[in-house]
Amino acid sequence: MMDNLRTAANSVVLKIIFGIIIVSFILTGVSGYLIGGNSNYAAKVNGEEISRAQFENAVAGERNRQQQQLGDQYSELASNEGYIKAMRQQVLSRMIDEALLDQYAKKLGLGISDEQIKQAIFKEPAFQNNGKFDNSRYTAIINNMGMTPDQYAQALRNQLMTQQLINAVVGTDFMLANETDELAALVAQQRVVRDATIDINALAAKQTVSDDEVNGFYEQNKNRFIAPEQFRVSYIKLDAASMSENASDEEIKTWYDEHQDQYTQPQRNRYSIIQTKTEAEAKAVLDALHAGSDFATLAKEKSADIISARNGGDMGWLEDATTPEELKNAGLKEKGQLSGVIKSSVGFLVARLDDVQPAKVKPLEEVRSAIAEKVKQEKGLTAFFALQQKVSDAASNDNESLAGAEQAAGVKAVETDWFTHDNLPEALNFKPVADAVFNGGLVGENGTPGSNSDIITVEGDRAFVLRVTAHKPQAVKPLAEVREQVVADIKHQKAEQQAKLDADKLVSALKEGKGDEAMKSAGLSFGAAKTLNRSGQDPVSLAAFALPLPAKDKPSYGVANDMQGNVVILALDEVRSGTMPEEQKKAMTQGITQNNAQIAFDALMTNLRKEAKIKMGDIVEQQQ
């Protein structure tokens, strides 16, 4: 299979793909790592090098993956030098682990055949269309990953070998049948309880609080009564959408004439090829074609280019820029015309021109509406940017108010109510606006109005100019303002303490056999028995399963808090062994063995790293 993949990497089809990849590398700056600069390595693992090019390619792949996953958020992260440094270190650490695993797998005699790689590629759902392998999807995806077929195949080989090693580790962990049954019975255990609840709110209502307690609590807990920083803002909003103008026929025609290349599809040719290793093989193919053999059938049987061969030799539509020189120089002019034997850098070719699409310019009427919209947008944006400059100048010239900016914009400023960092008004809820308001640069001294902002542009071709008209810094609320809350907190605190003491006394009485009288005295009684499962995660269920087992005809007792904060007295009457369905038991066992296997695998990696000789390259050490 690797021979086939290497052949594919030298195929005419992949020369086109490689050309695109190389261009993308140059545009993204990756070429700097591939052209020259390979004298340094990223790391050596037991003498095996991870080259600088391999490392930078892996970093580029991780960068592309994060960019696709995080979108605009990635741009902000990428500007953080510490984040990029950590990402690069993580990539190198992963590559070192992969190298260690690969070496260990080879030591154990594990391996992945070329046929396994081939089948894994063909069976990968991402490469399929309607359940069948789609070569165009395959090439597009690995192209987007910035990989060649050989690189992808090697990465897949490493992945499959690692999985094979993991499976070997997983297979070493197991549970005996009796262990599984005992654990299932424990996990599925049920507990029958009764409870009595001490209502904290009702108890709090009976508490009294002195002025000294209020003052003391307030002084000790001032950080609980902080009034957040607050702002009031006046702002003018500019919107390009409100400034669009209709396009005239003359403007549409002028735009069409100036951008006609955008509506021109260059000539495209569709070729089929059969690639052979020797000239004799190519001549034999050509003779068979002249004798009437089917081109597609011969391509599937004879072509060394495994990618085009699957499609009967078809290479799809090619424009001049993406057509290999060998085909351009083959002299093919008529549809259905066969070439002679063509010598190429990948062997020998026999080609056929299947079809030709002449260059075509779309008529103006066909694209009029689209051009009208473009012209309309351009005119709107031109007017929008001119207005931005006009308003910006006015706001700078009159920095004591927005009056000048209002006149320039032709709209009145809007003033907000008070707001905090956590509730920016929806109309202003854009990060650049929030940054301008909250960074302190627009706030005057002692809460007075500050300066006007410059123009703040946000997505959707909108812009703002604003000023902070009033400001309140973060401050402790005065006692008079929070007195009711302080009193309520103290009462609740006292009620919790009393309820806990009362509950502990009642549990002691219950354990001594004097519970009936004590419970009656406290105005409490146990409710009906209910059955709890271990799966319950509420505080009462968790407390019930922490209680000691009851003696015969004698409950065990304990105290818990419910979800509302009330104190609950628990009586555990009975513990029942549970049963678990076989499927659930199987899933539980699998989860435990996988977890144990993961622990074993982590230990293996730790040991491999501990015993390995790992040397970092100069380029990596310079970045530490």
Coordinates of C-alpha atoms in Angstrom, one line a residue:
M1 CA 0.0 0.0 0.0
M2 CA 2.8 2.4 0.9
D3 CA 4.3 1.8 -2.6
N4 CA 0.9 2.7 -4.0
L5 CA 0.7 5.8 -1.9
R6 CA 4.2 6.8 -2.9
T7 CA 3.2 6.3 -6.5
A8 CA 0.1 8.3 -5.9
A9 CA 2.2 11.1 -4.4
N10 CA 4.1 11.2 -7.7
S11 CA 0.9 11.1 -9.8
V12 CA -0.2 13.9 -12.2
V13 CA -3.3 14.5 -10.1
L14 CA -1.4 15.0 -6.9
K15 CA 1.1 17.3 -8.6
I16 CA -1.8 19.7 -9.0
I17 CA -2.8 19.2 -5.3
F18 CA 0.8 19.7 -4.2
G19 CA 1.0 22.9 -6.2
I20 CA -1.9 24.3 -4.3
I21 CA -0.5 23.1 -0.9
I22 CA 2.9 24.7 -1.7
V23 CA 1.2 28.0 -2.6
S24 CA -0.8 27.9 0.7
F25 CA 2.4 27.2 2.6
I26 CA 4.0 30.2 1.1
L27 CA 1.0 32.4 1.8
T28 CA 0.9 31.4 5.4
G29 CA 4.6 31.6 6.0
V30 CA 5.2 27.9 6.4
S31 CA 7.6 27.8 3.5
G32 CA 10.2 29.4 5.8
Y33 CA 10.4 26.1 7.7
L34 CA 10.4 23.9 4.6
I35 CA 12.9 25.7 2.4
G36 CA 16.2 25.8 4.1
G37 CA 16.3 26.0 7.9
N38 CA 16.2 22.2 8.3
S39 CA 19.6 22.0 9.8
N40 CA 18.0 21.9 13.3
Y41 CA 15.8 19.3 14.8
A42 CA 13.0 19.8 17.3
A43 CA 13.8 16.9 19.5
K44 CA 15.7 13.6 19.5
V45 CA 13.9 10.6 21.1
N46 CA 16.3 7.7 21.8
G47 CA 18.4 9.0 18.9
E48 CA 15.4 9.3 16.5
E49 CA 14.9 12.8 15.2
I50 CA 11.7 14.8 15.1
S51 CA 12.8 17.3 12.4
R52 CA 12.1 21.0 12.6
A53 CA 9.9 20.7 9.5
Q54 CA 7.8 17.9 11.0
F55 CA 7.4 20.0 14.2
E56 CA 6.4 23.2 12.3
N57 CA 4.0 21.2 10.1
A58 CA 2.4 19.7 13.2
V59 CA 2.1 23.2 14.8
A60 CA 0.5 24.5 11.6
G61 CA -1.9 21.6 11.6
E62 CA -2.9 22.3 15.2
R63 CA -3.2 26.0 14.4
N64 CA -5.5 25.3 11.5
R65 CA -7.6 22.9 13.7
Q66 CA -8.0 25.4 16.4
Q67 CA -8.9 28.1 13.9
Q68 CA -11.6 26.0 12.4
Q69 CA -12.9 25.0 15.8
L70 CA -12.7 28.4 17.6
G71 CA -13.4 30.8 14.7
D72 CA -12.9 34.5 15.6
Q73 CA -12.0 33.6 19.1
Y74 CA -8.7 32.0 17.9
S75 CA -7.4 35.4 16.6
E76 CA -7.6 36.8 20.1
L77 CA -5.8 33.7 21.6
A78 CA -3.2 33.7 18.8
S79 CA -2.1 37.2 19.8
N80 CA -1.2 35.9 23.2
E81 CA 2.5 34.9 23.1
G82 CA 2.1 32.7 26.2
Y83 CA -0.8 30.8 24.6
I84 CA 1.1 30.1 21.4
K85 CA 4.2 29.1 23.3
A86 CA 2.1 26.6 25.4
M87 CA 0.5 25.3 22.3
R88 CA 3.8 24.6 20.6
Q89 CA 5.1 22.8 23.7
Q90 CA 2.0 20.7 23.8
V91 CA 2.4 19.7 20.1
L92 CA 6.0 18.8 20.7
S93 CA 5.1 16.8 23.8
R94 CA 2.5 14.9 21.8
M95 CA 5.0 14.2 19.0
I96 CA 7.5 12.8 21.6
D97 CA 4.8 10.6 23.0
E98 CA 4.0 9.3 19.5
A99 CA 7.6 8.6 18.8
L100 CA 8.0 6.7 22.1
L101 CA 4.8 4.7 21.4
D102 CA 6.0 3.9 17.9
Q103 CA 9.4 2.7 19.2
Y104 CA 7.7 0.6 21.9
A105 CA 5.2 -0.9 19.5
K106 CA 8.1 -1.9 17.2
K107 CA 9.9 -3.4 20.1
L108 CA 6.8 -5.5 20.8
G109 CA 6.6 -6.6 17.2
L110 CA 3.4 -4.7 16.6
G111 CA 2.8 -3.3 13.1
I112 CA 0.2 -2.0 10.7
S113 CA 0.1 -3.3 7.1
D114 CA -0.3 -1.2 4.0
E115 CA -3.6 -3.0 3.4
Q116 CA -4.9 -2.0 6.8
I117 CA -4.1 1.7 6.0
K118 CA -5.8 1.4 2.7
Q119 CA -8.9 -0.1 4.2
A120 CA -8.9 2.5 7.0
I121 CA -8.9 5.3 4.4
F122 CA -11.7 3.8 2.3
K123 CA -13.8 3.2 5.4
E124 CA -13.4 6.6 7.0
P125 CA -16.9 8.2 7.0
A126 CA -15.4 11.7 6.4
F127 CA -14.1 10.5 3.0
Q128 CA -17.4 8.9 1.9
N129 CA -20.3 10.2 -0.2
N130 CA -23.5 8.2 0.0
G131 CA -21.6 5.4 1.8
K132 CA -18.9 5.1 -0.8
F133 CA -15.3 6.4 -0.8
D134 CA -15.1 9.7 -2.6
N135 CA -11.6 10.6 -3.9
S136 CA -12.4 14.3 -4.3
R137 CA -13.6 14.5 -0.7
Y138 CA -10.4 12.7 0.4
T139 CA -8.0 14.9 -1.5
A140 CA -9.9 18.1 -0.4
I141 CA -9.8 17.1 3.3
I142 CA -6.2 16.2 3.5
N143 CA -5.4 19.3 1.4
N144 CA -7.2 21.4 4.0
M145 CA -5.2 19.6 6.7
G146 CA -2.0 20.7 4.9
M147 CA -0.9 17.1 4.4
T148 CA 0.2 15.0 1.4
P149 CA -1.2 11.4 1.0
D150 CA 2.1 10.0 2.2
Q151 CA 2.0 12.2 5.3
Y152 CA -1.6 11.3 6.0
A153 CA -0.9 7.6 5.5
Q154 CA 2.1 7.8 8.0
A155 CA 0.0 9.7 10.5
L156 CA -2.8 7.1 10.2
R157 CA -0.2 4.3 10.6
N158 CA 1.0 5.9 13.8
Q159 CA -2.6 6.3 15.1
L160 CA -3.5 2.7 14.3
M161 CA -0.4 1.4 15.8
T162 CA -1.0 3.5 19.0
Q163 CA -4.6 2.1 19.1
Q164 CA -3.2 -1.4 18.7
L165 CA -0.9 -0.8 21.6
I166 CA -3.8 0.7 23.7
N167 CA -6.0 -2.3 22.9
A168 CA -3.2 -4.6 24.0
V169 CA -3.0 -2.7 27.3
V170 CA -6.8 -2.8 27.7
G171 CA -6.9 -6.5 27.1
T172 CA -4.7 -7.1 30.1
D173 CA -7.3 -5.7 32.6
F174 CA -10.4 -7.8 33.5
M175 CA -12.8 -8.5 36.3
L176 CA -13.8 -11.9 37.7
A177 CA -17.5 -12.8 37.5
N178 CA -17.9 -12.8 41.3
E179 CA -16.2 -9.4 41.6
T180 CA -18.6 -8.0 38.9
D181 CA -21.6 -9.4 40.7
E182 CA -20.5 -8.0 44.1
L183 CA -19.8 -4.6 42.7
A184 CA -23.2 -4.6 40.8
A185 CA -25.0 -5.5 44.0
L186 CA -23.3 -2.6 45.8
V187 CA -23.9 -0.1 43.0
A188 CA -27.5 -1.1 42.7
Q189 CA -28.1 -1.1 46.5
Q190 CA -31.3 0.5 47.8
R191 CA -31.9 2.1 51.2
V192 CA -35.2 2.5 53.0
V193 CA -35.4 5.7 55.0
R194 CA -37.8 8.0 56.9
D195 CA -37.0 11.6 57.5
A196 CA -38.1 14.6 59.6
T197 CA -37.3 18.1 58.5
I198 CA -36.5 21.2 60.6
D199 CA -37.7 24.2 58.6
I200 CA -34.8 26.8 58.7
N201 CA -37.0 29.7 57.4
A202 CA -39.7 29.0 60.1
L203 CA -36.9 28.8 62.7
A204 CA -35.2 32.0 61.4
A205 CA -38.5 34.0 61.8
K206 CA -38.4 33.3 65.5
Q207 CA -34.9 34.7 66.0
T208 CA -34.0 38.1 67.5
V209 CA -31.1 40.3 66.5
S210 CA -29.5 43.1 68.5
D211 CA -28.0 46.3 67.1
D212 CA -24.5 45.2 68.3
E213 CA -24.9 42.0 66.3
V214 CA -26.0 43.9 63.2
N215 CA -23.0 46.3 63.5
G216 CA -20.6 43.4 64.2
F217 CA -21.8 41.3 61.3
Y218 CA -21.7 44.2 58.9
E219 CA -18.1 45.1 59.8
Q220 CA -16.9 41.5 59.5
N221 CA -18.7 40.9 56.2
K222 CA -18.4 44.2 54.3
N223 CA -17.1 42.4 51.2
R224 CA -20.6 40.8 50.9
F225 CA -22.2 44.2 50.4
I226 CA -20.2 45.7 47.6
A227 CA -21.9 48.0 45.1
P228 CA -20.3 47.3 41.7
E229 CA -18.9 50.0 39.5
Q230 CA -21.7 51.8 37.6
F231 CA -21.8 53.9 34.4
R232 CA -24.2 56.1 32.5
V233 CA -23.4 56.6 28.8
S234 CA -24.5 58.9 26.0
Y235 CA -23.9 57.5 22.5
I236 CA -24.5 58.1 18.8
K237 CA -24.8 55.1 16.6
L238 CA -23.9 55.1 12.9
D239 CA -25.2 52.3 10.6
A240 CA -24.0 51.8 7.0
A241 CA -27.2 49.9 6.2
S242 CA -29.2 53.1 6.7
M243 CA -27.0 55.0 4.2
S244 CA -27.3 52.7 1.1
E245 CA -28.3 54.4 -2.2
N246 CA -29.7 52.7 -5.3
A247 CA -27.4 52.1 -8.2
S248 CA -28.0 53.8 -11.5
D249 CA -27.8 52.0 -14.8
E250 CA -24.6 53.9 -15.7
E251 CA -23.0 52.9 -12.4
I252 CA -23.9 49.2 -12.9
K253 CA -22.5 49.2 -16.5
T254 CA -19.3 50.9 -15.4
W255 CA -18.8 48.4 -12.5
Y256 CA -19.5 45.5 -14.9
D257 CA -16.9 46.8 -17.4
E258 CA -14.3 47.3 -14.8
H259 CA -14.8 43.9 -13.2
Q260 CA -15.6 41.7 -16.2
D261 CA -12.9 39.3 -15.2
Q262 CA -15.1 38.3 -12.2
Y263 CA -17.8 37.1 -14.5
T264 CA -15.5 35.3 -17.0
Q265 CA -15.1 31.5 -16.7
P266 CA -11.8 30.6 -18.5
Q267 CA -11.7 27.7 -20.8
R268 CA -11.7 24.3 -19.0
N269 CA -10.6 21.0 -20.4
R270 CA -11.4 17.5 -19.1
Y271 CA -8.8 14.9 -19.4
S272 CA -8.5 11.2 -18.6
I273 CA -5.1 9.6 -18.2
I274 CA -3.4 6.2 -17.8
Q275 CA -0.1 6.3 -16.0
T276 CA 2.5 3.6 -16.4
K277 CA 6.0 3.0 -15.0
T278 CA 7.6 2.1 -18.4
E279 CA 7.4 3.3 -21.9
A280 CA 6.7 -0.2 -23.1
E281 CA 3.7 -0.4 -20.9
A282 CA 2.4 2.9 -22.2
K283 CA 2.8 1.8 -25.8
A284 CA 0.9 -1.4 -25.0
V285 CA -1.9 0.6 -23.5
L286 CA -2.0 3.0 -26.5
D287 CA -2.2 0.0 -28.9
A288 CA -5.0 -1.5 -26.9
L289 CA -6.9 1.8 -27.1
H290 CA -6.4 2.1 -30.8
A291 CA -7.7 -1.5 -31.1
G292 CA -11.0 -0.4 -29.4
S293 CA -10.4 -1.2 -25.7
D294 CA -12.4 0.9 -23.2
F295 CA -10.3 3.7 -21.8
A296 CA -12.0 3.6 -18.3
T297 CA -11.6 -0.1 -18.0
L298 CA -7.9 0.0 -19.0
A299 CA -7.3 2.9 -16.5
K300 CA -8.8 0.9 -13.6
E301 CA -6.7 -2.1 -14.6
K302 CA -3.4 -0.6 -15.7
S303 CA -2.9 2.9 -14.4
A304 CA -0.3 3.4 -11.7
D305 CA -2.1 6.5 -10.5
I306 CA -4.4 5.0 -7.9
I307 CA -6.4 8.2 -7.4
S308 CA -7.5 8.8 -11.1
A309 CA -7.6 5.0 -11.7
R310 CA -10.6 4.7 -9.4
N311 CA -12.5 7.1 -11.6
G312 CA -11.6 5.4 -14.9
G313 CA -8.7 7.8 -15.4
D314 CA -10.9 10.9 -15.2
M315 CA -9.1 13.9 -13.8
G316 CA -12.1 16.3 -13.7
W317 CA -12.3 19.8 -15.2
L318 CA -8.9 21.6 -15.3
E319 CA -8.3 25.3 -16.1
D320 CA -5.0 26.3 -17.7
A321 CA -3.4 27.3 -14.4
T322 CA -4.0 23.8 -12.9
T323 CA -3.2 21.7 -16.0
P324 CA 0.2 19.9 -15.9
E325 CA 2.7 21.0 -18.6
E326 CA 2.7 17.4 -20.0
L327 CA -1.0 17.7 -20.9
K328 CA -0.7 21.2 -22.2
N329 CA 2.1 20.1 -24.6
A330 CA 0.3 16.9 -25.7
G331 CA -1.2 18.5 -28.7
L332 CA -4.8 17.5 -27.8
K333 CA -7.3 19.8 -29.5
E334 CA -10.4 17.7 -30.3
K335 CA -12.8 16.0 -28.0
G336 CA -12.0 12.3 -27.8
Q337 CA -8.5 12.8 -29.2
L338 CA -5.8 10.4 -27.8
S339 CA -2.3 11.5 -27.2
G340 CA 0.8 9.5 -28.0
V341 CA 3.1 8.2 -25.2
I342 CA 4.0 11.1 -23.0
K343 CA 7.2 11.1 -20.9
S344 CA 6.6 12.8 -17.6
S345 CA 8.4 13.2 -14.2
V346 CA 6.3 10.4 -12.8
G347 CA 6.7 7.8 -15.6
F348 CA 4.8 7.6 -18.8
L349 CA 1.2 8.8 -19.7
V350 CA -1.4 8.1 -22.3
A351 CA -4.0 10.9 -22.2
R352 CA -7.4 11.6 -23.8
L353 CA -9.1 15.0 -24.1
D354 CA -12.7 14.2 -23.0
D355 CA -14.4 17.5 -23.3
V356 CA -13.8 21.3 -23.7
Q357 CA -15.7 24.2 -22.1
P358 CA -14.8 27.4 -24.0
A359 CA -14.2 30.6 -22.0
K360 CA -17.5 32.3 -21.3
V361 CA -18.4 35.8 -20.1
K362 CA -21.8 36.1 -18.3
P363 CA -24.0 38.8 -19.9
L364 CA -24.7 42.0 -17.9
E365 CA -28.4 41.2 -17.6
E366 CA -27.6 37.9 -16.0
V367 CA -25.6 39.5 -13.2
R368 CA -27.3 43.0 -13.1
S369 CA -29.1 42.4 -9.8
A370 CA -25.9 41.2 -8.0
I371 CA -23.9 44.1 -9.4
A372 CA -26.6 46.6 -8.4
E373 CA -26.4 45.3 -4.8
K374 CA -22.6 45.5 -4.8
V375 CA -22.7 49.1 -6.1
K376 CA -25.3 50.0 -3.6
Q377 CA -23.2 48.5 -0.8
E378 CA -20.1 50.3 -2.0
K379 CA -21.9 53.7 -2.2
G380 CA -23.3 53.1 1.3
L381 CA -19.9 52.2 2.7
T382 CA -18.3 55.2 1.1
A383 CA -20.9 57.5 2.6
F384 CA -20.6 55.7 5.9
F385 CA -16.8 56.1 6.1
A386 CA -17.1 59.8 5.1
L387 CA -19.7 60.3 7.9
Q388 CA -17.5 58.5 10.4
Q389 CA -14.7 60.9 9.7
K390 CA -17.0 63.9 9.9
V391 CA -18.4 62.7 13.2
S392 CA -15.0 61.8 14.6
D393 CA -13.7 65.3 13.8
A394 CA -16.7 66.9 15.4
A395 CA -16.4 64.8 18.6
S396 CA -12.7 65.7 18.8
N397 CA -13.3 69.4 18.3
D398 CA -16.0 69.6 20.9
N399 CA -14.8 67.3 23.6
E400 CA -17.0 68.7 26.3
S401 CA -20.3 67.1 24.9
L402 CA -21.7 65.2 22.0
A403 CA -23.5 68.3 20.6
G404 CA -21.1 68.8 17.7
A405 CA -21.1 65.1 16.9
E406 CA -24.9 65.1 17.0
Q407 CA -25.0 67.9 14.5
A408 CA -22.5 66.2 12.2
A409 CA -24.3 62.8 12.4
G410 CA -27.8 64.4 12.0
V411 CA -29.1 62.3 14.9
K412 CA -29.6 62.9 18.6
A413 CA -27.5 61.0 21.2
V414 CA -29.1 58.4 23.3
E415 CA -28.5 58.2 27.1
T416 CA -28.6 54.9 29.0
D417 CA -29.7 54.2 32.5
W418 CA -27.1 53.1 35.1
F419 CA -25.4 49.8 34.3
T420 CA -22.5 47.6 35.5
H421 CA -19.9 45.5 33.9
D422 CA -22.4 42.6 34.0
N423 CA -25.4 44.3 32.3
L424 CA -24.1 46.4 29.4
P425 CA -27.2 47.7 27.5
E426 CA -28.0 45.5 24.5
A427 CA -27.6 48.3 22.1
L428 CA -23.9 48.7 23.2
N429 CA -23.2 45.0 23.7
F430 CA -20.1 44.8 21.5
K431 CA -16.6 44.0 22.8
P432 CA -14.9 47.1 21.4
V433 CA -17.6 49.3 22.9
A434 CA -17.4 47.5 26.3
D435 CA -13.6 47.9 26.2
A436 CA -13.9 51.6 25.6
V437 CA -16.4 52.1 28.4
F438 CA -14.8 49.9 31.1
N439 CA -11.0 50.6 30.5
G440 CA -11.3 53.9 32.5
G441 CA -10.1 56.2 29.7
L442 CA -13.4 57.9 29.3
V443 CA -14.1 58.5 33.0
G444 CA -13.5 62.0 34.5
E445 CA -12.3 62.8 38.0
N446 CA -14.6 62.1 40.9
G447 CA -17.3 60.6 38.7
T448 CA -17.6 63.6 36.4
P449 CA -18.0 63.2 32.6
G450 CA -14.8 62.5 30.7
S451 CA -13.8 62.8 27.1
N452 CA -15.6 61.8 24.0
S453 CA -14.5 58.5 22.5
D454 CA -13.1 58.2 19.1
I455 CA -15.1 56.3 16.5
I456 CA -15.6 52.7 17.6
T457 CA -16.4 50.3 14.7
V458 CA -18.1 47.0 15.3
E459 CA -19.2 44.1 13.1
G460 CA -22.0 44.6 10.7
D461 CA -20.7 48.0 9.4
R462 CA -21.8 49.9 12.5
A463 CA -19.9 52.5 14.5
F464 CA -20.4 54.4 17.8
V465 CA -19.1 57.6 19.4
L466 CA -19.8 57.9 23.1
R467 CA -19.0 59.6 26.4
V468 CA -19.4 58.5 30.0
T469 CA -21.8 61.0 31.4
A470 CA -21.7 59.7 35.0
H471 CA -19.7 57.2 37.0
K472 CA -19.9 55.5 40.4
P473 CA -16.8 53.6 41.5
Q474 CA -17.1 50.2 43.3
A475 CA -17.9 50.9 47.0
V476 CA -19.2 49.2 50.1
K477 CA -22.9 49.9 50.5
P478 CA -23.8 51.8 53.7
L479 CA -25.3 49.8 56.5
A480 CA -28.6 51.7 56.3
E481 CA -29.0 50.4 52.7
V482 CA -28.3 46.8 53.6
R483 CA -29.6 46.6 57.2
E484 CA -32.6 44.3 56.2
Q485 CA -30.3 41.9 54.4
V486 CA -27.9 41.9 57.4
V487 CA -30.7 41.1 59.8
A488 CA -32.0 38.3 57.6
D489 CA -28.5 36.8 57.2
I490 CA -27.9 36.8 61.0
K491 CA -31.4 35.3 61.7
H492 CA -30.7 32.6 59.1
Q493 CA -27.3 31.9 60.6
K494 CA -28.7 31.6 64.1
A495 CA -31.5 29.3 62.8
E496 CA -28.9 27.0 61.1
Q497 CA -26.9 26.8 64.3
Q498 CA -29.9 26.1 66.4
A499 CA -31.3 23.5 64.0
K500 CA -28.0 21.6 63.9
L501 CA -27.8 21.5 67.7
D502 CA -31.5 20.4 68.0
A503 CA -31.0 17.7 65.4
D504 CA -27.8 16.4 67.1
K505 CA -29.7 16.2 70.4
L506 CA -32.7 14.4 68.8
V507 CA -30.4 11.9 67.1
S508 CA -28.7 11.2 70.5
A509 CA -32.1 10.6 72.1
L510 CA -33.2 8.4 69.2
K511 CA -30.1 6.2 69.5
E512 CA -30.8 5.9 73.3
G513 CA -34.4 4.8 72.6
K514 CA -35.9 8.1 74.0
G515 CA -36.7 9.5 70.6
D516 CA -40.5 9.4 70.6
E517 CA -40.8 11.8 73.5
A518 CA -38.0 14.1 72.2
M519 CA -39.4 14.2 68.7
K520 CA -42.9 15.0 70.0
S521 CA -41.4 17.8 72.2
A522 CA -39.7 19.3 69.2
G523 CA -43.0 19.1 67.2
L524 CA -41.4 16.7 64.7
S525 CA -42.4 13.3 63.3
F526 CA -40.9 11.0 60.7
G527 CA -42.6 10.8 57.4
A528 CA -43.5 7.7 55.4
A529 CA -40.7 5.3 54.4
K530 CA -39.2 5.9 51.0
T531 CA -36.6 3.9 49.0
L532 CA -33.5 5.7 47.8
N533 CA -31.1 4.6 45.1
R534 CA -27.3 5.1 45.1
S535 CA -27.7 7.0 41.8
G536 CA -29.3 9.9 43.7
Q537 CA -26.9 12.8 44.0
D538 CA -29.0 15.1 46.3
P539 CA -27.5 15.7 49.8
V540 CA -30.1 13.6 51.6
S541 CA -29.5 10.5 49.4
L542 CA -25.7 10.9 49.7
A543 CA -26.1 11.2 53.5
A544 CA -28.4 8.1 53.6
F545 CA -25.8 6.0 51.9
A546 CA -23.1 7.2 54.3
L547 CA -25.0 5.9 57.4
P548 CA -23.9 2.7 59.1
L549 CA -26.0 -0.4 58.4
P550 CA -29.0 -0.7 60.8
A551 CA -29.2 -3.5 63.4
K552 CA -32.1 -5.9 63.4
D553 CA -35.3 -4.0 64.2
K554 CA -33.2 -0.9 65.1
P555 CA -32.7 1.9 62.6
S556 CA -29.5 3.9 62.3
Y557 CA -29.8 7.6 62.5
G558 CA -28.0 10.7 61.0
V559 CA -28.4 14.3 60.1
A560 CA -28.3 15.9 56.6
N561 CA -29.3 19.1 54.8
D562 CA -31.8 19.1 52.0
M563 CA -31.5 21.1 48.7
Q564 CA -33.3 24.1 50.4
G565 CA -30.8 24.2 53.3
N566 CA -33.2 22.7 55.9
V567 CA -31.8 20.3 58.5
V568 CA -33.1 16.7 58.0
I569 CA -33.1 13.9 60.6
L570 CA -32.7 10.5 58.8
A571 CA -33.8 7.1 60.1
L572 CA -32.3 4.2 58.0
D573 CA -34.6 1.2 58.4
E574 CA -33.4 -1.3 55.8
V575 CA -30.6 -1.9 53.3
R576 CA -31.6 -4.0 50.2
S577 CA -29.2 -5.6 47.7
G578 CA -30.0 -4.3 44.3
T579 CA -30.0 -6.1 40.9
M580 CA -28.6 -4.7 37.7
P581 CA -29.6 -5.6 34.1
E582 CA -26.9 -7.5 32.3
E583 CA -26.4 -4.8 29.7
Q584 CA -25.9 -2.2 32.4
K585 CA -23.6 -4.6 34.3
K586 CA -21.6 -5.1 31.1
A587 CA -21.3 -1.4 30.5
M588 CA -20.2 -0.8 34.1
T589 CA -17.5 -3.5 33.8
Q590 CA -16.3 -2.1 30.5
G591 CA -16.1 1.3 32.0
I592 CA -14.0 0.1 34.9
T593 CA -11.6 -1.9 32.8
Q594 CA -11.2 0.9 30.4
N595 CA -10.5 3.3 33.3
N596 CA -8.0 0.8 34.8
A597 CA -6.4 0.4 31.3
Q598 CA -6.1 4.2 31.0
I599 CA -4.3 4.3 34.3
A600 CA -2.0 1.5 33.1
F601 CA -1.4 3.3 29.8
D602 CA -0.6 6.6 31.6
A603 CA 1.9 4.6 33.8
L604 CA 3.4 3.1 30.7
M605 CA 3.9 6.6 29.1
T606 CA 5.4 7.9 32.3
N607 CA 7.8 4.9 32.4
L608 CA 8.7 5.3 28.7
R609 CA 9.5 9.0 29.2
K610 CA 11.5 8.2 32.3
E611 CA 13.7 5.7 30.6
A612 CA 14.0 7.5 27.3
K613 CA 16.9 9.8 26.2
I614 CA 15.1 12.9 25.0
K615 CA 17.1 15.8 23.8
M616 CA 15.5 19.1 22.7
G617 CA 16.7 20.9 19.7
D618 CA 18.2 24.4 19.8
I619 CA 15.2 26.0 18.1
V620 CA 13.0 24.6 20.9
E621 CA 15.3 25.5 23.7
Q622 CA 15.5 29.1 22.4
Q623 CA 11.7 29.4 22.9
Q624 CA 11.7 28.2 26.5

